[in-house]
PDB file of C-alpha atoms and ligand atoms in Angstrom:
ATOM      1  CA  UNK A 325    -278.427 120.812  -8.092  1.00  0.00           C
ATOM      2  CA  UNK A 326    -277.722 122.956  -5.969  1.00  0.00           C
ATOM      3  CA  UNK A 327    -279.374 126.281  -4.601  1.00  0.00           C
ATOM      4  CA  UNK A 328    -277.512 129.149  -3.332  1.00  0.00           C
ATOM      5  CA  UNK A 329    -280.112 130.309  -1.165  1.00  0.00           C
ATOM      6  CA  UNK A 330    -283.003 128.892   0.860  1.00  0.00           C
ATOM      7  CA  UNK A 331    -286.077 131.199   1.938  1.00  0.00           C
ATOM      8  CA  UNK A 332    -288.377 129.284   4.269  1.00  0.00           C
ATOM      9  CA  UNK A 333    -292.364 130.457   5.195  1.00  0.00           C
ATOM     10  CA  UNK A 334    -291.872 129.564   9.503  1.00  0.00           C
ATOM     11  CA  UNK A 335    -295.691 128.682  10.262  1.00  0.00           C
ATOM     12  CA  UNK A 336    -295.697 125.331   9.299  1.00  0.00           C
ATOM     13  CA  UNK A 337    -291.986 124.711   7.972  1.00  0.00           C
ATOM     14  CA  UNK A 338    -289.876 125.932  10.915  1.00  0.00           C
ATOM     15  CA  UNK A 339    -292.266 125.967  13.435  1.00  0.00           C
ATOM     16  CA  UNK A 340    -295.802 124.601  14.895  1.00  0.00           C
ATOM     17  CA  UNK A 341    -298.081 128.141  15.046  1.00  0.00           C
ATOM     18  CA  UNK A 342    -301.102 125.737  12.530  1.00  0.00           C
ATOM     19  CA  UNK A 343    -302.839 124.782  15.558  1.00  0.00           C
ATOM     20  CA  UNK A 344    -302.498 128.317  17.460  1.00  0.00           C
ATOM     21  CA  UNK A 345    -304.204 130.376  14.607  1.00  0.00           C
ATOM     22  CA  UNK A 346    -306.465 127.513  14.058  1.00  0.00           C
ATOM     23  CA  UNK A 347    -307.226 127.952  18.218  1.00  0.00           C
ATOM     24  CA  UNK A 348    -307.633 131.753  17.801  1.00  0.00           C
ATOM     25  CA  UNK A 349    -310.061 131.430  14.350  1.00  0.00           C
ATOM     26  CA  UNK A 350    -312.123 128.720  15.994  1.00  0.00           C
ATOM     27  CA  UNK A 351    -312.552 131.648  18.857  1.00  0.00           C
ATOM     28  CA  UNK A 352    -313.648 134.555  17.159  1.00  0.00           C
ATOM     29  CA  UNK A 353    -315.909 132.187  15.207  1.00  0.00           C
ATOM     30  CA  UNK A 354    -318.058 130.428  17.945  1.00  0.00           C
ATOM     31  CA  UNK A 355    -318.349 133.985  19.453  1.00  0.00           C
ATOM     32  CA  UNK A 356    -319.230 135.401  15.935  1.00  0.00           C
ATOM     33  CA  UNK A 357    -321.924 132.144  15.268  1.00  0.00           C
ATOM     34  CA  UNK A 358    -319.652 131.531  12.793  1.00  0.00           C
ATOM     35  CA  UNK A 359    -319.509 127.583  11.290  1.00  0.00           C
ATOM     36  CA  UNK A 360    -315.898 127.576  10.863  1.00  0.00           C
ATOM     37  CA  UNK A 361    -313.643 123.321  11.318  1.00  0.00           C
ATOM     38  CA  UNK A 362    -310.512 123.028  10.033  1.00  0.00           C
ATOM     39  CA  UNK A 363    -310.772 121.603   6.309  1.00  0.00           C
ATOM     40  CA  UNK A 364    -311.554 126.190   5.690  1.00  0.00           C
ATOM     41  CA  UNK A 365    -308.593 126.478   8.413  1.00  0.00           C
ATOM     42  CA  UNK A 366    -307.203 124.683   6.083  1.00  0.00           C
ATOM     43  CA  UNK A 367    -306.949 127.586   3.486  1.00  0.00           C
ATOM     44  CA  UNK A 368    -306.315 129.625   5.655  1.00  0.00           C
ATOM     45  CA  UNK A 369    -302.298 129.030   5.218  1.00  0.00           C
ATOM     46  CA  UNK A 370    -300.510 131.179   4.672  1.00  0.00           C
ATOM     47  CA  UNK A 371    -303.043 133.966   3.836  1.00  0.00           C
ATOM     48  CA  UNK A 372    -302.583 136.710   5.690  1.00  0.00           C
ATOM     49  CA  UNK A 373    -304.747 137.462   8.863  1.00  0.00           C
ATOM     50  CA  UNK A 374    -307.219 140.751   6.928  1.00  0.00           C
ATOM     51  CA  UNK A 375    -306.927 138.051   4.054  1.00  0.00           C
ATOM     52  CA  UNK A 376    -307.755 134.695   6.882  1.00  0.00           C
ATOM     53  CA  UNK A 377    -310.395 136.861   7.996  1.00  0.00           C
ATOM     54  CA  UNK A 378    -312.716 137.363   4.145  1.00  0.00           C
ATOM     55  CA  UNK A 379    -312.913 133.281   4.560  1.00  0.00           C
ATOM     56  CA  UNK A 380    -314.336 132.980   7.662  1.00  0.00           C
ATOM     57  CA  UNK A 381    -316.753 135.179   6.679  1.00  0.00           C
ATOM     58  CA  UNK A 382    -317.350 133.647   4.105  1.00  0.00           C
ATOM     59  CA  UNK A 383    -320.919 131.421   6.148  1.00  0.00           C
ATOM     60  CA  UNK A 384    -321.492 134.746   8.101  1.00  0.00           C
ATOM     61  CA  UNK A 385    -325.272 135.283   8.265  1.00  0.00           C
ATOM     62  CA  UNK A 386    -324.155 139.282   8.760  1.00  0.00           C
ATOM     63  CA  UNK A 387    -322.037 141.494   6.386  1.00  0.00           C
ATOM     64  CA  UNK A 388    -319.802 142.828   9.474  1.00  0.00           C
ATOM     65  CA  UNK A 389    -318.431 146.893   7.954  1.00  0.00           C
ATOM     66  CA  UNK A 390    -314.550 147.327   7.853  1.00  0.00           C
ATOM     67  CA  UNK A 391    -314.571 148.346  11.204  1.00  0.00           C
ATOM     68  CA  UNK A 392    -315.635 145.872  12.440  1.00  0.00           C
ATOM     69  CA  UNK A 393    -313.634 143.491  10.080  1.00  0.00           C
ATOM     70  CA  UNK A 394    -310.695 145.202  11.789  1.00  0.00           C
ATOM     71  CA  UNK A 395    -311.931 144.765  15.800  1.00  0.00           C
ATOM     72  CA  UNK A 396    -312.358 140.970  14.521  1.00  0.00           C
ATOM     73  CA  UNK A 397    -308.071 140.937  13.569  1.00  0.00           C
ATOM     74  CA  UNK A 398    -307.659 142.740  16.309  1.00  0.00           C
ATOM     75  CA  UNK A 399    -309.534 140.380  18.666  1.00  0.00           C
ATOM     76  CA  UNK A 400    -307.808 136.501  16.638  1.00  0.00           C
ATOM     77  CA  UNK A 401    -304.595 138.063  16.707  1.00  0.00           C
ATOM     78  CA  UNK A 402    -305.335 138.539  20.255  1.00  0.00           C
ATOM     79  CA  UNK A 403    -305.776 135.676  21.985  1.00  0.00           C
ATOM     80  CA  UNK A 404    -303.424 133.749  19.126  1.00  0.00           C
ATOM     81  CA  UNK A 405    -300.819 135.915  21.417  1.00  0.00           C
ATOM     82  CA  UNK A 406    -302.230 134.665  23.738  1.00  0.00           C
ATOM     83  CA  UNK A 407    -301.317 130.726  22.528  1.00  0.00           C
ATOM     84  CA  UNK A 408    -298.343 132.190  21.489  1.00  0.00           C
ATOM     85  CA  UNK A 409    -296.626 132.929  24.855  1.00  0.00           C
ATOM     86  CA  UNK A 410    -296.662 128.938  25.133  1.00  0.00           C
ATOM     87  CA  UNK A 411    -294.881 128.801  22.684  1.00  0.00           C
ATOM     88  CA  UNK A 412    -290.902 127.310  23.196  1.00  0.00           C
ATOM     89  CA  UNK A 413    -288.230 126.132  21.760  1.00  0.00           C
ATOM     90  CA  UNK A 414    -289.829 122.044  21.730  1.00  0.00           C
ATOM     91  CA  UNK A 415    -292.021 123.521  18.836  1.00  0.00           C
ATOM     92  CA  UNK A 416    -289.491 124.355  16.362  1.00  0.00           C
ATOM     93  CA  UNK A 417    -290.474 121.079  13.066  1.00  0.00           C
ATOM     94  CA  UNK A 418    -288.202 117.848  13.564  1.00  0.00           C
ATOM     95  CA  UNK A 419    -285.111 118.644  11.844  1.00  0.00           C
ATOM     96  CA  UNK A 420    -285.213 122.663  11.291  1.00  0.00           C
ATOM     97  CA  UNK A 421    -282.600 123.041  12.964  1.00  0.00           C
ATOM     98  CA  UNK A 422    -280.230 120.748  11.867  1.00  0.00           C
ATOM     99  CA  UNK A 423    -281.240 121.523   8.801  1.00  0.00           C
ATOM    100  CA  UNK A 424    -280.507 125.180   8.496  1.00  0.00           C
ATOM    101  CA  UNK A 425    -277.132 123.776  10.405  1.00  0.00           C
ATOM    102  CA  UNK A 426    -275.946 122.049   7.331  1.00  0.00           C
ATOM    103  CA  UNK A 427    -276.728 124.562   4.526  1.00  0.00           C
ATOM    104  CA  UNK A 428    -275.165 126.592   7.068  1.00  0.00           C
ATOM    105  CA  UNK A 429    -271.990 124.724   6.974  1.00  0.00           C
ATOM    106  CA  UNK A 430    -272.274 123.387   3.115  1.00  0.00           C
ATOM    107  CA  UNK A 431    -272.623 128.236   2.641  1.00  0.00           C
ATOM    108  CA  UNK A 432    -275.707 127.846   1.820  1.00  0.00           C
ATOM    109  CA  UNK A 433    -278.096 131.096   2.415  1.00  0.00           C
ATOM    110  CA  UNK A 434    -281.369 131.070   4.285  1.00  0.00           C
ATOM    111  CA  UNK A 435    -283.719 133.027   4.700  1.00  0.00           C
ATOM    112  CA  UNK A 436    -287.917 133.642   6.209  1.00  0.00           C
ATOM    113  CA  UNK A 437    -290.475 135.061   3.764  1.00  0.00           C
ATOM    114  CA  UNK A 438    -293.827 134.437   6.145  1.00  0.00           C
ATOM    115  CA  UNK A 439    -296.507 136.700   5.519  1.00  0.00           C
ATOM    116  CA  UNK A 440    -296.958 136.546   9.365  1.00  0.00           C
ATOM    117  CA  UNK A 441    -296.259 139.697  11.095  1.00  0.00           C
ATOM    118  CA  UNK A 442    -295.800 138.616  14.406  1.00  0.00           C
ATOM    119  CA  UNK A 443    -292.980 136.350  12.525  1.00  0.00           C
ATOM    120  CA  UNK A 444    -290.231 138.273  14.932  1.00  0.00           C
ATOM    121  CA  UNK A 445    -291.786 137.695  18.280  1.00  0.00           C
ATOM    122  CA  UNK A 446    -291.663 133.735  17.050  1.00  0.00           C
ATOM    123  CA  UNK A 447    -289.048 133.386  15.290  1.00  0.00           C
ATOM    124  CA  UNK A 448    -287.144 135.096  19.259  1.00  0.00           C
ATOM    125  CA  UNK A 449    -289.914 133.007  20.925  1.00  0.00           C
ATOM    126  CA  UNK A 450    -287.822 129.785  19.492  1.00  0.00           C
ATOM    127  CA  UNK A 451    -284.664 131.286  19.904  1.00  0.00           C
ATOM    128  CA  UNK A 452    -284.176 131.467  15.959  1.00  0.00           C
ATOM    129  CA  UNK A 453    -283.991 134.656  15.761  1.00  0.00           C
ATOM    130  CA  UNK A 454    -280.735 135.501  14.531  1.00  0.00           C
ATOM    131  CA  UNK A 455    -280.390 131.936  12.845  1.00  0.00           C
ATOM    132  CA  UNK A 456    -281.162 133.244   8.792  1.00  0.00           C
ATOM    133  CA  UNK A 457    -279.324 136.004   6.748  1.00  0.00           C
ATOM    134  CA  UNK A 458    -282.548 137.992   6.404  1.00  0.00           C
ATOM    135  CA  UNK A 459    -286.281 137.741   7.059  1.00  0.00           C
ATOM    136  CA  UNK A 460    -289.265 139.573   5.052  1.00  0.00           C
ATOM    137  CA  UNK A 461    -292.246 138.851   6.544  1.00  0.00           C
ATOM    138  CA  UNK A 462    -296.072 140.502   6.225  1.00  0.00           C
ATOM    139  CA  UNK A 463    -295.217 143.258   8.124  1.00  0.00           C
ATOM    140  CA  UNK A 464    -293.135 144.910   5.207  1.00  0.00           C
ATOM    141  CA  UNK A 465    -295.364 143.533   2.293  1.00  0.00           C
ATOM    142  CA  UNK A 466    -298.346 144.799   0.685  1.00  0.00           C
ATOM    143  CA  UNK A 467    -299.492 141.983  -1.399  1.00  0.00           C
ATOM    144  CA  UNK A 468    -299.778 138.301   0.426  1.00  0.00           C
ATOM    145  CA  UNK A 469    -299.033 134.806  -0.805  1.00  0.00           C
ATOM    146  CA  UNK A 470    -299.906 134.032  -3.851  1.00  0.00           C
ATOM    147  CA  UNK A 471    -298.836 137.227  -4.634  1.00  0.00           C
ATOM    148  CA  UNK A 472    -293.910 136.514  -4.741  1.00  0.00           C
ATOM    149  CA  UNK A 473    -293.742 139.799  -2.530  1.00  0.00           C
ATOM    150  CA  UNK A 474    -292.543 138.220   0.556  1.00  0.00           C
ATOM    151  CA  UNK A 475    -289.909 136.045  -1.605  1.00  0.00           C
ATOM    152  CA  UNK A 476    -288.801 138.581  -3.733  1.00  0.00           C
ATOM    153  CA  UNK A 477    -288.325 141.109  -0.791  1.00  0.00           C
ATOM    154  CA  UNK A 478    -286.260 137.704   1.056  1.00  0.00           C
ATOM    155  CA  UNK A 479    -284.039 136.707  -1.950  1.00  0.00           C
ATOM    156  CA  UNK A 480    -283.525 141.595  -2.602  1.00  0.00           C
ATOM    157  CA  UNK A 481    -282.649 141.271   1.358  1.00  0.00           C
ATOM    158  CA  UNK A 482    -280.049 138.131   0.779  1.00  0.00           C
ATOM    159  CA  UNK A 483    -279.053 140.655  -3.045  1.00  0.00           C
ATOM    160  CA  UNK A 484    -279.828 137.030  -5.518  1.00  0.00           C
ATOM    161  CA  UNK A 485    -281.457 136.206  -7.218  1.00  0.00           C
ATOM    162  CA  UNK A 486    -284.905 135.011  -8.373  1.00  0.00           C
ATOM    163  CA  UNK A 487    -283.930 132.123  -9.770  1.00  0.00           C
ATOM    164  CA  UNK A 488    -281.697 130.697  -7.559  1.00  0.00           C
ATOM    165  CA  UNK A 489    -283.117 130.522  -4.904  1.00  0.00           C
ATOM    166  CA  UNK A 490    -285.579 128.124  -3.572  1.00  0.00           C
ATOM    167  CA  UNK A 491    -288.646 128.186  -1.177  1.00  0.00           C
ATOM    168  CA  UNK A 492    -289.987 125.933   1.252  1.00  0.00           C
ATOM    169  CA  UNK A 493    -293.708 125.749   1.253  1.00  0.00           C
ATOM    170  CA  UNK A 494    -296.028 123.812   3.510  1.00  0.00           C
ATOM    171  CA  UNK A 495    -299.379 125.875   1.580  1.00  0.00           C
ATOM    172  CA  UNK A 496    -300.755 125.763  -0.991  1.00  0.00           C
ATOM    173  CA  UNK A 497    -300.497 129.441  -1.608  1.00  0.00           C
ATOM    174  CA  UNK A 498    -296.753 129.840  -0.776  1.00  0.00           C
ATOM    175  CA  UNK A 499    -296.327 127.599  -3.456  1.00  0.00           C
ATOM    176  CA  UNK A 500    -297.964 129.615  -5.817  1.00  0.00           C
ATOM    177  CA  UNK A 501    -296.361 132.550  -3.905  1.00  0.00           C
ATOM    178  CA  UNK A 502    -292.932 130.878  -4.176  1.00  0.00           C
ATOM    179  CA  UNK A 503    -293.360 129.833  -8.096  1.00  0.00           C
ATOM    180  CA  UNK A 504    -294.667 133.547  -9.067  1.00  0.00           C
ATOM    181  CA  UNK A 505    -291.721 134.709  -7.674  1.00  0.00           C
ATOM    182  CA  UNK A 506    -289.860 132.601 -10.160  1.00  0.00           C
ATOM    183  CA  UNK A 507    -288.004 130.263  -7.543  1.00  0.00           C
ATOM    184  CA  UNK A 508    -288.301 126.137  -7.816  1.00  0.00           C
ATOM    185  CA  UNK A 509    -290.287 125.681  -4.718  1.00  0.00           C
ATOM    186  CA  UNK A 510    -290.434 122.431  -2.337  1.00  0.00           C
ATOM    187  CA  UNK A 511    -292.662 121.688  -0.910  1.00  0.00           C
ATOM    188  CA  UNK A 512    -293.827 119.039   2.589  1.00  0.00           C
ATOM    189  CA  UNK A 513    -296.548 118.490   4.792  1.00  0.00           C
ATOM    190  CA  UNK A 514    -300.253 119.573   2.348  1.00  0.00           C
ATOM    191  CA  UNK A 515    -298.237 120.955  -0.209  1.00  0.00           C
ATOM    192  CA  UNK A 516    -295.771 118.708  -0.573  1.00  0.00           C
ATOM    193  CA  UNK A 517    -299.196 117.114  -2.642  1.00  0.00           C
ATOM    194  CA  UNK A 518    -298.987 120.040  -4.745  1.00  0.00           C
ATOM    195  CA  UNK A 519    -298.040 119.629  -8.705  1.00  0.00           C
ATOM    196  CA  UNK A 520    -296.515 123.406  -8.824  1.00  0.00           C
ATOM    197  CA  UNK A 521    -293.469 122.141  -6.765  1.00  0.00           C
ATOM    198  CA  UNK A 522    -291.059 121.353  -8.384  1.00  0.00           C
ATOM    199  CA  UNK A 523    -289.824 118.737  -5.259  1.00  0.00           C
ATOM    200  CA  UNK A 524    -291.852 117.039  -2.217  1.00  0.00           C
ATOM    201  CA  UNK A 525    -290.019 116.663   0.897  1.00  0.00           C
ATOM    202  CA  UNK A 526    -290.786 113.386   3.074  1.00  0.00           C
ATOM    203  CA  UNK A 527    -289.408 115.475   6.101  1.00  0.00           C
ATOM    204  CA  UNK A 528    -286.907 119.210   6.289  1.00  0.00           C
ATOM    205  CA  UNK A 529    -284.158 116.838   6.450  1.00  0.00           C
ATOM    206  CA  UNK A 530    -284.208 116.083   2.630  1.00  0.00           C
ATOM    207  CA  UNK A 531    -283.450 119.800   1.879  1.00  0.00           C
ATOM    208  CA  UNK A 532    -279.360 118.588   2.114  1.00  0.00           C
ATOM    209  CA  UNK A 533    -280.001 116.732  -0.721  1.00  0.00           C
ATOM    210  CA  UNK A 534    -281.645 119.077  -2.509  1.00  0.00           C
ATOM    211  CA  UNK A 535    -280.115 122.399  -1.910  1.00  0.00           C
ATOM    212  CA  UNK A 536    -276.347 121.450  -0.856  1.00  0.00           C
TER     213      UNK A 536
HETATM  214  C1  BG6 B1288    -299.193 132.596   8.241  1.00  0.00           C
HETATM  215  C2  BG6 B1288    -299.851 131.911   8.483  1.00  0.00           C
HETATM  216  O1  BG6 B1288    -297.272 132.400   7.996  1.00  0.00           O
HETATM  217  O2  BG6 B1288    -299.121 134.138   8.544  1.00  0.00           O
HETATM  218  C3  BG6 B1288    -301.537 131.925   7.890  1.00  0.00           C
HETATM  219  O3  BG6 B1288    -299.864 130.594   7.707  1.00  0.00           O
HETATM  220  C4  BG6 B1288    -301.464 133.940   9.113  1.00  0.00           C
HETATM  221  O4  BG6 B1288    -301.997 131.657   8.695  1.00  0.00           O
HETATM  222  C5  BG6 B1288    -300.693 134.441   8.135  1.00  0.00           C
HETATM  223  O5  BG6 B1288    -302.795 134.279   8.994  1.00  0.00           O
HETATM  224  C6  BG6 B1288    -300.045 135.359   9.198  1.00  0.00           C
HETATM  225  O6  BG6 B1288    -300.349 135.969   9.798  1.00  0.00           O
HETATM  226  P1  BG6 B1288    -300.206 137.215  11.608  1.00  0.00           P
HETATM  227  O7  BG6 B1288    -299.047 136.266  12.279  1.00  0.00           O
HETATM  228  O8  BG6 B1288    -300.218 138.462  10.884  1.00  0.00           O
HETATM  229  O9  BG6 B1288    -301.527 136.695  11.899  1.00  0.00           O
HETATM  230 MG1   MG B1289    -297.061 127.565   6.583  1.00  0.00          MG
END
């Protein structure tokens, strides 16, 4: 099947920012005396900053006010952005550049659909800020994945119908968002095991056999 449009998740699909998210949340959890581990961290993939905080606070012993939650989310983002300072072109995940080039060569339109409010900064830092026909990110939406909003916005910016879009995701919440948008989903990594994903990618380059 050929797809006219491919919409990529950012964190964990195009760029390896996952470890930085983990380290920043871990620092917050340690400072607050809240238990946090990598299994809990896996539940944060694809989920917005505030929704991620709510998951972390499930293990908290005290109740946090809205103002305290906002301060924690801001502090986490400061730690995360400090870590993002280390991000270079080398942090683009394996096969991404040649896959994007291969899709473009075959006139497939490509977009980013990410819950992250740091999307533009990350794309700029790895030199992919001009690589896409459209970018929809966390600064433009009110509902994060598994809500379909960000993918529908990306499709709208591409001028594409949802049924003509293939979503590429590494997170279960993202696979669900793609399905909720009426799109087909190619899962990679953890998301390759999610049954709702129409395709399981061993590596991102496999997209060239699916979408072209
Ligand atoms: C997603 C990540 O892409 O963006 C989540 O998978 C993260 O882990 C979310 O919480 C929001 O990111 P940010 O950069 O706006 O805090
Ligand atoms: Mg992701």
